[in-house]
Amino acid sequence: MFKKILIANRGEIAVRIIKTCRKMGIKTVLVYSDADAGSLACEMADETIHIGPSPAAQSYLIQDKIVDAVRQSGAEAVHPGFGFLSENPVFARRLEAEGITFIGPNPHAIEAMGDKITSKKFAAEAGVSTVPGHMGLIELTEEAVKIANEIGYPVMIKASAGGGGKGIRVAHSDADMAEGFAAVKAEALTAFGDDRVFLEKFIVNPRHIEIQVLGDKHGNIVSLFDRECSIQRRNQKVIEEAPSPLLDDATRKAMGDQAIALARAVNYDSAGTVEFVAGQDRSFYFLEMNTRLQVEHPVTELITGVDLVEQMIRSAAGETMAFKQEDLSINGWAIESRIYAEDPYRGFLPSIGRLVRYEQPEEGDQGDYTVRNDSGVREGDEISMFYDPMIAKLCSWGETRDAAVTGMARALEDTHLSGVGHNVPFLSAVMDQERFKSGQLSTSYIKDEFPDGFRGLEPSEEQKDIFITVAAAMNEVLAEQAGDPSERTDWTVLIDREAHEVSLSYDEAEDLVISLDERDLTLSEIDWRPGMAQFRAVLDDEPFTAEVKRAPDGFDIRHRAARARVRVLTPRAAEMYQRLPEKVAADTSKLVLSPMPGLVVDIPVTVGQEVKSGETVAIIEAMKMQNILKAEHDGVVKAVGAKAGDPVAADDVLVEFA
């Protein structure tokens, strides 16, 4: 077994690999860029080596720097994690030539499966069902439009070297194809250094289901069953679960058999994932094979008890797999929510900055569910513009899917972040939706359920009870702290402008009793004091956590996806308050604002130019993605506030119309 491994990655996956290496008694060496100096992964690694500036193209993607670091540290093997060089056959071959072990599949398998076009040809030869499409390389936009018409719209445009949801667009018309083809080529070149693009038929209302495979260097290959990854945004997975609620035993076995057959065709010898697009009728077609560890691997580990990172290391060391297919089974259900630094209320745009506060849920057995949180950042760390804005992968496990969903909802409640925008409210909304609970999923789920974007959910009656009791309890604590001599027990609680008359008292156990609408609500086990961002308590025997913040005239309270300004007032003050006029939002209809911090790629309009609705007026790049901003109405350009190459902040004015 290896004595020292170099980790050619960063963030949460580097932390994840370090944890397994510690368990196995293996020393770790971590390479890091300027942006990652002092990171959690750097703190945990046994040794660290600086490899350059923050952009990945100047650090994590430079093979010479990785090899030099291996030589400098005396490491025997390299674990690439995911992304960066993890699916680069040239890198794997170079390590092999240098006498360094690559902890991943053999270079032939990476080359055959890592390229989306070649992998589909292999799949067809191995008898794996594939999606109709054009597997040849396409250079010209005109050629792409012609081929798309032959396949039939809708058509998916995909970067051959793509991954992580980048370099993918769906075209529904010739105009979409012309614009999307150029955009995908540009994104692919920026993200992967490879602008090759291919086309395939887009399956309507599909589900994304994948099979985890594992092989060793002795010809043994097993399936560790399936994961459902249908909850996606911009082709980026957001919520994953294992197993899939769609599959029956027969379909699960058929998919597993095909995945193993494909892996066997290239002598696969590590952890890898065979991805399928599935119809609601359980028909399925091969999409691609990821020749690396997947971001969502924790849910497979939770239902099988297999440490995939450990198995990759053992396979690379030449060990024979210690179990066979018949030794594996599915135990319970697991869900993973990807927590990103992005603002769901602003179209899920990236939100960079300092993580001022980060309170994580308690990991381990929580009674009816188990929590696992894979994170690579700590409170006070910077969320960098140079890398994907992932903060954590929060996982829950339960004996049933219902238990796992309930556990995830509670774990999200117990997660508090501030300093950057984050998608925890959105993830909570999905957990609370009946459609998700029923397992009726598709890759269009987010678009279907939130067609006008995410604005949160209206509070349920139970959540209104939480808002009222939390605000009343905080008001009592603050009054006592201030030495308020008033012994008032009757209050009016406003949820935004909705009034609720309440009366407060205490029972024999000194728990707060709130009389509301001829009901008595009991709030016990209160865990809050001024300055705390989370209010934990038990309301009528149901534990909950709410996010709270004092405001000049009340409290801002969020429970899961519902949030409101809540005020505790005397009845007379409440009556006067409701007479105040509503605040009118500023008119920004003539402004094109930058939706996020980023870099201006292009502003293809000039002062005095007439612009039609739908025309592109700016292109902003952030987190390796290009965002095309279009005019929402006809107009004449009055001013242009930035130029190509300029860095911009969120809400900076890019274009102003007369």
XYZ file of C-alpha atoms in Angstrom:
658
model
C 0.000 0.000 0.000
C 1.092 3.574 -0.667
C 2.769 5.498 2.126
C 2.162 8.965 0.649
C -0.390 10.264 -1.874
C -0.468 13.640 -3.596
C -3.912 15.183 -4.073
C -4.108 17.201 -7.302
C -7.293 19.024 -6.370
C -8.853 21.458 -3.936
C -11.910 22.191 -1.808
C -14.307 19.607 -0.455
C -13.039 16.708 -2.580
C -9.490 17.267 -1.318
C -10.835 17.213 2.251
C -12.795 14.057 1.434
C -9.705 12.251 0.109
C -7.616 13.331 3.101
C -10.168 11.800 5.489
C -9.948 8.384 3.829
C -6.149 8.553 3.637
C -6.032 9.258 7.374
C -8.254 6.241 7.990
C -5.892 4.096 5.905
C -2.735 5.486 7.547
C -1.527 7.165 4.345
C 0.254 10.541 4.425
C -1.120 13.272 2.139
C 0.463 16.038 0.083
C -1.781 18.815 -1.202
C -0.979 21.223 -4.016
C -2.623 24.643 -3.772
C -3.004 27.896 -5.693
C -2.865 31.456 -4.382
C -6.625 31.485 -3.786
C -6.457 28.296 -1.704
C -3.599 29.253 0.605
C -4.776 28.617 4.166
C -7.792 26.573 3.056
C -9.329 23.809 5.147
C -7.728 21.214 2.868
C -4.313 22.860 3.342
C -4.817 22.799 7.094
C -5.695 19.097 7.071
C -2.993 17.807 4.689
C 0.282 16.494 6.069
C 2.258 18.525 3.505
C 1.387 21.366 1.126
C 3.069 22.660 -2.032
C 2.233 25.946 -3.737
C 1.783 25.574 -7.505
C 0.892 29.017 -8.788
C -1.709 31.743 -9.343
C -5.415 31.352 -8.686
C -6.692 30.598 -12.218
C -6.803 26.822 -12.705
C -5.139 27.188 -16.108
C -2.071 28.531 -14.306
C -2.021 26.045 -11.419
C -4.205 22.920 -11.102
C -4.189 22.239 -14.846
C -0.412 22.516 -15.327
C 0.902 18.941 -15.497
C 4.543 19.960 -15.044
C 3.713 21.571 -11.711
C 1.885 18.487 -10.457
C 4.715 16.148 -11.476
C 7.316 18.477 -9.914
C 5.305 18.461 -6.683
C 5.252 14.659 -6.687
C 9.012 14.553 -7.101
C 9.545 17.204 -4.435
C 7.339 15.429 -1.890
C 8.284 11.835 -2.609
C 4.652 10.829 -3.094
C 4.061 7.506 -4.826
C 0.650 8.189 -6.300
C -1.673 11.009 -7.373
C -5.395 11.206 -6.664
C -6.942 13.731 -9.084
C -10.373 14.017 -7.418
C -12.889 15.251 -9.991
C -12.548 18.017 -12.568
C -9.130 19.474 -13.482
C -6.869 16.606 -14.678
C -9.035 13.719 -13.450
C -10.148 12.641 -16.933
C -7.053 13.602 -18.879
C -5.466 10.503 -20.499
C -2.305 12.434 -21.378
C -1.781 13.197 -17.691
C -2.449 9.567 -16.704
C 0.055 8.331 -19.307
C 2.649 10.847 -18.220
C 2.414 9.710 -14.604
C 2.714 6.119 -15.774
C 5.858 6.985 -17.774
C 7.306 8.775 -14.733
C 6.712 5.757 -12.507
C 3.952 7.513 -10.549
C 0.667 5.709 -9.898
C -2.491 7.410 -11.130
C -5.387 6.725 -8.758
C -8.031 6.271 -11.384
C -8.731 4.070 -14.410
C -6.129 3.088 -16.987
C -5.372 5.681 -19.694
C -7.060 3.593 -22.398
C -10.340 3.589 -20.477
C -10.102 7.343 -19.838
C -9.463 8.007 -23.512
C -12.205 5.671 -24.728
C -14.858 6.770 -22.240
C -13.778 10.284 -21.330
C -14.426 11.564 -24.836
C -18.205 11.817 -25.288
C -18.099 10.943 -28.996
C -15.770 7.942 -28.718
C -17.625 6.608 -25.678
C -20.899 6.457 -27.599
C -19.244 4.435 -30.344
C -17.871 2.014 -27.739
C -21.290 1.801 -26.111
C -22.972 0.930 -29.418
C -20.389 -1.814 -30.076
C -20.929 -3.192 -26.549
C -24.674 -3.457 -27.123
C -25.586 -0.526 -24.867
C -28.617 1.471 -26.031
C -27.671 5.008 -27.124
C -29.485 8.275 -27.843
C -29.880 9.179 -31.543
C -27.436 11.896 -32.579
C -24.425 12.958 -34.633
C -21.200 11.670 -33.120
C -18.830 13.254 -35.643
C -17.104 16.533 -34.890
C -18.837 19.668 -36.152
C -16.850 22.769 -37.021
C -19.268 25.233 -38.624
C -22.514 26.691 -37.353
C -24.178 26.098 -40.728
C -23.248 22.420 -40.538
C -24.662 22.200 -36.992
C -27.980 23.707 -38.121
C -28.226 21.248 -41.020
C -27.504 18.226 -38.813
C -29.958 19.432 -36.153
C -32.721 19.483 -38.743
C -31.838 15.916 -39.748
C -31.978 14.724 -36.118
C -35.094 16.767 -35.377
C -35.500 19.418 -32.688
C -35.079 19.658 -29.754
C -31.350 18.924 -29.986
C -28.703 19.040 -27.259
C -25.398 20.761 -28.053
C -22.607 19.235 -25.965
C -18.888 19.826 -25.586
C -17.003 16.591 -26.221
C -14.654 17.258 -23.306
C -17.434 18.673 -21.124
C -18.401 17.850 -17.587
C -19.974 19.347 -14.490
C -22.896 20.721 -16.473
C -20.686 23.067 -18.508
C -20.639 23.222 -22.291
C -24.268 22.131 -22.773
C -27.205 23.926 -24.412
C -30.583 22.779 -25.745
C -31.700 24.168 -29.112
C -35.374 24.213 -30.109
C -34.904 26.027 -33.424
C -32.347 27.042 -36.050
C -31.887 30.370 -34.246
C -31.224 28.593 -30.946
C -28.732 26.299 -32.674
C -26.853 29.165 -34.335
C -26.475 31.056 -31.053
C -25.999 28.026 -28.801
C -23.403 26.313 -30.974
C -21.064 29.323 -30.830
C -21.644 29.739 -27.084
C -20.902 26.068 -26.313
C -17.695 26.145 -28.358
C -16.555 29.266 -26.494
C -17.427 27.835 -23.061
C -15.746 24.529 -23.904
C -12.548 26.240 -24.989
C -12.458 28.356 -21.825
C -13.320 25.559 -19.382
C -11.595 22.553 -20.983
C -9.180 23.896 -23.594
C -11.086 21.844 -26.183
C -13.860 23.336 -28.345
C -15.060 20.120 -30.033
C -18.843 19.865 -30.053
C -21.370 17.150 -30.955
C -25.160 16.918 -31.151
C -27.727 14.464 -29.856
C -31.492 14.196 -29.660
C -32.956 15.762 -26.523
C -35.345 13.351 -24.789
C -38.503 15.178 -23.675
C -39.325 14.992 -19.957
C -36.314 12.745 -19.244
C -34.765 11.551 -16.014
C -31.035 11.405 -15.369
C -30.032 8.106 -13.789
C -26.513 6.783 -13.388
C -24.854 3.557 -12.347
C -21.779 3.517 -10.120
C -19.247 0.898 -11.214
C -16.060 -0.235 -9.550
C -13.272 -2.347 -10.992
C -9.846 -3.648 -10.072
C -6.771 -4.601 -12.109
C -7.729 -8.301 -12.033
C -10.838 -8.111 -14.196
C -13.385 -7.809 -11.386
C -16.139 -5.247 -12.001
C -19.264 -4.612 -9.923
C -22.198 -2.229 -9.933
C -22.906 -0.274 -6.772
C -26.412 0.424 -8.036
C -28.052 3.604 -9.199
C -28.374 7.284 -8.401
C -31.077 9.659 -9.588
C -29.729 13.068 -10.567
C -32.756 14.582 -12.294
C -33.013 17.759 -10.204
C -30.766 19.959 -12.339
C -30.336 23.614 -13.111
C -28.615 24.582 -16.353
C -27.610 20.933 -16.692
C -25.812 21.134 -13.336
C -26.934 18.556 -10.789
C -28.395 20.106 -7.649
C -30.049 17.262 -5.718
C -29.152 13.576 -6.078
C -30.438 10.466 -4.404
C -29.774 6.746 -4.243
C -31.471 4.614 -5.273
C -33.722 6.068 -7.977
C -37.445 6.159 -7.119
C -38.207 5.353 -10.786
C -36.526 1.992 -11.159
C -37.895 -1.438 -10.409
C -35.609 -4.392 -9.734
C -35.629 -5.568 -13.357
C -34.692 -2.179 -14.801
C -32.069 -1.624 -12.102
C -30.426 -4.948 -13.006
C -30.612 -4.242 -16.742
C -28.937 -0.852 -16.322
C -26.325 -2.333 -14.020
C -25.570 -5.142 -16.478
C -25.133 -2.677 -19.347
C -22.876 -0.454 -17.250
C -20.704 -3.428 -16.314
C -20.567 -4.595 -19.955
C -19.371 -1.170 -21.060
C -16.781 -1.001 -18.273
C -15.562 -4.486 -19.123
C -15.138 -3.491 -22.788
C -12.368 -1.061 -21.786
C -10.924 -3.127 -18.895
C -12.132 -0.550 -16.402
C -10.186 -0.691 -13.133
C -11.352 2.058 -10.744
C -14.476 3.957 -9.700
C -16.508 5.255 -12.612
C -20.049 6.239 -13.483
C -22.146 5.245 -16.475
C -24.827 7.862 -17.053
C -28.181 7.195 -18.708
C -31.115 9.311 -19.780
C -34.327 7.515 -18.862
C -37.900 7.952 -19.974
C -40.787 7.965 -17.535
C -41.607 4.500 -18.917
C -38.208 3.230 -17.640
C -36.685 3.119 -21.118
C -33.055 4.208 -20.928
C -30.220 5.317 -23.200
C -26.493 5.713 -22.618
C -25.320 9.302 -22.220
C -21.676 9.125 -21.228
C -19.225 7.584 -18.822
C -17.387 9.673 -16.269
C -14.021 8.046 -15.687
C -13.536 9.484 -12.227
C -15.114 9.882 -8.835
C -18.464 11.676 -9.045
C -19.439 14.684 -6.946
C -22.490 12.726 -5.762
C -20.593 9.605 -4.675
C -21.545 10.046 -0.961
C -25.135 8.852 -1.511
C -23.822 5.575 -2.947
C -21.492 5.201 0.013
C -24.390 5.766 2.410
C -26.593 3.028 0.910
C -23.829 0.455 0.321
C -21.343 1.086 3.131
C -18.502 1.097 0.564
C -15.837 3.839 0.759
C -15.274 4.600 -2.931
C -12.135 6.668 -2.360
C -10.612 3.780 -0.414
C -11.534 1.329 -3.175
C -9.919 3.578 -5.796
C -6.714 3.647 -3.769
C -6.736 -0.124 -3.241
C -7.386 -0.766 -6.920
C -4.542 1.567 -7.957
C -2.253 -0.296 -5.539
C -3.082 -3.557 -7.333
C -5.245 -5.134 -4.650
C -8.023 -7.532 -5.594
C -11.532 -6.316 -4.809
C -12.585 -7.746 -1.455
C -16.244 -8.274 -2.422
C -18.343 -9.567 -5.310
C -21.642 -8.423 -6.797
C -23.650 -10.812 -4.660
C -22.107 -9.275 -1.523
C -23.604 -5.860 -2.334
C -27.113 -4.679 -1.512
C -29.068 -1.456 -1.091
C -29.609 -0.382 2.508
C -32.062 2.481 3.026
C -32.151 5.722 1.062
C -29.795 8.686 0.775
C -30.163 12.229 -0.575
C -27.495 14.816 -1.373
C -28.113 18.561 -1.666
C -25.388 20.655 -3.223
C -25.078 23.891 -1.291
C -23.780 26.609 -3.599
C -22.754 30.224 -3.141
C -25.420 31.466 -5.502
C -28.502 33.605 -5.052
C -31.713 31.710 -5.908
C -33.693 34.952 -5.660
C -31.556 36.421 -8.491
C -31.781 33.581 -10.958
C -29.227 31.394 -9.113
C -26.382 33.663 -10.131
C -22.997 33.101 -8.465
C -22.353 35.017 -5.261
C -18.718 35.413 -4.334
C -17.273 36.907 -1.177
C -16.399 36.031 2.390
C -18.358 33.366 4.254
C -19.006 35.515 7.315
C -21.014 32.813 9.110
C -21.269 29.093 8.525
C -23.151 26.977 11.053
C -23.335 23.341 10.008
C -25.812 20.674 11.090
C -24.592 18.055 13.520
C -23.308 15.009 11.645
C -24.057 11.392 12.485
C -27.112 9.590 13.828
C -29.954 12.007 14.587
C -32.499 9.361 15.562
C -34.774 8.916 12.539
C -32.085 9.989 10.075
C -28.325 10.329 9.667
C -26.464 13.450 8.471
C -23.232 13.678 6.509
C -21.771 17.024 5.409
C -18.843 17.103 2.969
C -17.514 20.656 3.002
C -14.263 22.285 1.989
C -14.762 25.688 3.573
C -15.021 27.157 7.039
C -16.492 30.271 8.549
C -14.363 33.200 7.394
C -13.171 31.581 4.152
C -13.447 33.343 0.800
C -15.678 31.939 -1.942
C -13.459 32.576 -4.948
C -14.523 33.653 -8.421
C -11.933 31.272 -9.888
C -13.682 27.989 -9.072
C -17.119 26.428 -8.810
C -19.041 28.076 -5.943
C -19.766 24.870 -4.028
C -19.827 25.262 -0.262
C -20.873 21.764 0.786
C -22.587 18.525 -0.134
C -25.165 17.937 2.569
C -26.396 14.341 2.765
C -29.122 12.575 4.692
C -29.783 8.856 5.084
C -32.947 7.147 6.278
C -34.397 3.684 6.254
C -37.003 4.881 3.717
C -37.136 7.660 1.135
C -39.630 9.577 3.283
C -37.234 9.415 6.227
C -34.333 10.640 4.064
C -36.416 13.556 2.715
C -37.530 14.541 6.219
C -33.946 14.280 7.447
C -32.664 16.473 4.625
C -35.295 19.124 5.346
C -34.242 19.218 9.018
C -30.527 19.262 8.140
C -31.100 22.222 5.809
C -32.935 24.003 8.644
C -29.841 23.541 10.798
C -27.559 25.093 8.149
C -26.880 28.819 8.435
C -24.766 30.865 6.026
C -24.208 34.596 5.697
C -21.859 36.828 3.748
C -22.729 35.297 0.388
C -25.966 34.372 -1.324
C -26.779 30.677 -1.023
C -29.338 28.192 -2.286
C -30.406 26.632 1.037
C -33.921 28.160 0.836
C -34.366 26.699 -2.637
C -33.171 23.242 -1.578
C -35.608 23.425 1.332
C -38.434 24.341 -1.039
C -37.838 21.200 -3.103
C -37.872 18.999 0.000
C -41.271 20.465 0.948
C -42.893 19.999 -2.455
C -45.398 17.181 -2.851
C -44.105 16.410 -6.338
C -40.605 15.768 -5.039
C -41.925 13.730 -2.134
C -43.855 11.569 -4.619
C -40.713 10.852 -6.667
C -42.236 12.255 -9.904
C -38.988 13.768 -11.148
C -37.534 14.928 -14.463
C -34.597 17.047 -15.591
C -37.078 19.878 -16.248
C -38.261 19.800 -12.611
C -36.890 23.220 -11.655
C -38.168 24.856 -14.835
C -41.570 23.217 -14.358
C -41.976 24.083 -10.697
C -40.388 27.546 -10.754
C -41.146 28.860 -14.273
C -40.791 32.504 -13.231
C -37.739 31.948 -11.079
C -37.476 31.269 -7.375
C -39.177 33.708 -5.033
C -39.500 31.426 -2.043
C -42.710 29.733 -0.989
C -45.699 31.182 0.785
C -45.668 30.126 4.449
C -47.911 27.213 5.339
C -50.223 27.511 8.324
C -47.686 25.555 10.369
C -44.934 27.964 9.326
C -47.083 30.954 10.277
C -47.340 29.415 13.737
C -43.542 29.199 13.816
C -43.155 32.840 12.733
C -45.629 34.049 15.381
C -44.219 32.031 18.264
C -40.583 32.758 17.392
C -41.193 36.502 17.127
C -43.178 36.522 20.386
C -40.443 34.599 22.198
C -37.666 36.863 20.907
C -39.680 39.925 21.856
C -40.009 38.567 25.415
C -36.266 37.885 25.678
C -35.338 41.342 24.374
C -37.821 43.076 26.703
C -36.411 41.203 29.688
C -32.844 42.031 28.644
C -33.738 45.701 28.309
C -35.325 45.739 31.760
C -38.746 46.604 30.328
C -41.116 46.911 33.312
C -44.171 46.220 31.145
C -46.065 43.046 31.957
C -48.108 43.154 28.774
C -49.390 39.751 27.658
C -51.583 40.767 24.722
C -49.887 41.596 21.429
C -50.605 41.859 17.726
C -48.144 39.981 15.547
C -47.870 41.138 11.934
C -46.543 38.661 9.360
C -45.743 41.260 6.717
C -49.187 42.957 6.951
C -51.261 39.987 8.094
C -52.389 40.585 11.706
C -52.669 37.897 14.406
C -53.877 38.630 17.933
C -51.953 36.649 20.568
C -51.853 36.285 24.334
C -48.754 35.055 26.159
C -48.383 33.036 29.362
C -46.121 30.416 30.910
C -47.073 26.910 32.014
C -45.799 24.983 35.034
C -42.695 23.862 33.133
C -41.934 27.548 32.367
C -42.572 26.895 28.665
C -44.032 29.786 26.667
C -47.714 29.339 25.799
C -49.059 31.433 22.917
C -52.852 31.643 22.673
C -53.789 32.188 19.037
C -57.125 31.797 17.227
C -58.613 29.850 20.153
C -55.587 27.536 20.140
C -52.773 27.201 22.639
C -49.287 26.663 21.146
C -46.506 25.561 23.484
C -42.929 26.620 22.711
C -40.349 24.675 24.698
C -36.601 23.915 24.735
C -35.877 27.409 23.399
C -32.268 27.832 22.298
C -31.772 31.493 21.395
C -30.238 34.618 22.791
C -29.672 38.042 21.195
C -27.043 37.861 18.457
C -27.734 34.246 17.508
C -28.719 33.734 13.860
C -30.680 30.549 14.487
C -33.643 30.028 16.794
C -34.071 26.404 17.852
C -37.054 25.161 19.802
C -39.843 22.595 19.980
C -43.327 23.715 18.969
C -46.043 21.356 20.200
C -43.579 18.441 20.294
C -42.130 19.202 16.813
C -38.489 20.383 16.798
C -37.558 23.110 14.314
C -34.859 25.634 13.486
C -35.582 29.085 12.050
C -33.142 31.659 10.734
C -33.664 34.984 12.482
C -32.334 38.516 12.225
C -33.351 41.675 14.058
C -34.694 44.474 11.876
C -35.354 48.127 12.827
C -39.067 47.428 13.257
C -39.220 43.716 13.982
C -37.583 40.475 12.911
C -36.690 38.876 9.587
C -37.508 35.191 9.962
C -36.963 32.351 7.500
C -38.139 28.790 7.945
C -37.097 26.589 5.031
C -38.299 28.364 1.866
C -40.707 30.785 3.570
C -39.547 34.122 4.904
C -41.253 37.236 6.248
C -40.814 40.456 8.192
C -42.545 39.792 11.524
C -43.413 42.542 13.985
C -44.669 42.238 17.570
C -46.697 45.390 18.351
C -49.325 46.691 20.694
C -52.784 46.483 19.116
C -52.862 50.284 18.668
C -49.386 50.396 17.063
C -50.342 47.538 14.745
C -53.472 49.420 13.664
C -51.407 52.518 12.817
C -48.692 50.477 11.119
C -51.116 48.940 8.664
C -52.089 52.413 7.488
C -48.562 53.151 6.258
C -48.225 53.168 2.433
C -46.398 50.332 0.684
C -42.827 51.152 -0.364
C -42.525 51.509 -4.152
C -39.553 49.792 -5.776
C -37.169 51.926 -7.854
C -37.745 51.893 -11.624
C -34.850 50.070 -13.321
C -36.699 49.207 -16.516
C -34.326 51.319 -18.642
C -31.178 49.790 -17.149
C -29.349 46.570 -17.938
C -27.640 45.614 -14.687
C -24.910 43.046 -14.168
C -26.682 40.158 -12.456
C -23.512 39.013 -10.700
C -19.862 39.813 -10.076
C -17.863 38.789 -13.133
C -15.866 39.802 -16.179
C -17.317 41.564 -19.228
C -16.754 39.396 -22.303
C -18.495 41.738 -24.727
C -20.997 44.602 -24.936
C -22.026 44.502 -28.596
C -24.009 47.783 -28.569
C -22.993 51.441 -28.831
C -24.479 54.758 -27.758
C -27.270 55.806 -30.121
C -27.868 52.293 -31.424
C -31.448 51.101 -31.829
C -31.951 47.754 -30.082
C -34.845 45.345 -30.499
C -36.303 43.219 -27.712
C -34.403 39.943 -27.414
C -31.136 41.252 -28.876
C -27.933 40.540 -26.938
C -26.627 43.639 -25.159
C -23.947 42.143 -22.899
C -22.084 38.918 -22.153
C -20.719 38.395 -18.642
C -18.462 35.536 -17.583
C -18.429 34.205 -14.016
C -17.520 30.835 -12.522
C -16.392 29.661 -16.015
C -19.895 30.224 -17.442
C -20.927 32.820 -20.012
C -24.203 34.644 -19.268
C -25.920 36.326 -22.201
C -28.009 39.403 -21.280
C -30.716 40.453 -23.716
C -32.827 43.573 -24.102
C -36.274 43.176 -22.578
C -37.835 45.816 -24.847
C -37.068 47.963 -27.888
C -35.044 51.074 -27.233
C -32.123 53.377 -28.049
C -28.867 53.047 -26.129
C -28.226 56.155 -24.022
C -25.030 55.039 -22.264
C -22.673 52.080 -22.008
C -21.163 51.562 -18.567
C -18.451 48.975 -19.219
C -16.288 47.431 -21.924
C -14.834 44.011 -22.705
C -12.344 42.948 -20.045
C -13.800 45.095 -17.260
C -14.579 43.446 -13.905
C -18.077 44.291 -12.692
C -20.001 43.851 -9.459
C -23.605 42.744 -9.055
C -26.053 45.516 -10.064
C -23.421 47.593 -11.900
C -25.055 49.422 -14.821
C -23.895 47.906 -18.114
C -26.265 49.598 -20.548
C -28.783 52.431 -20.124
C -31.629 53.071 -22.553
C -33.085 56.482 -23.333
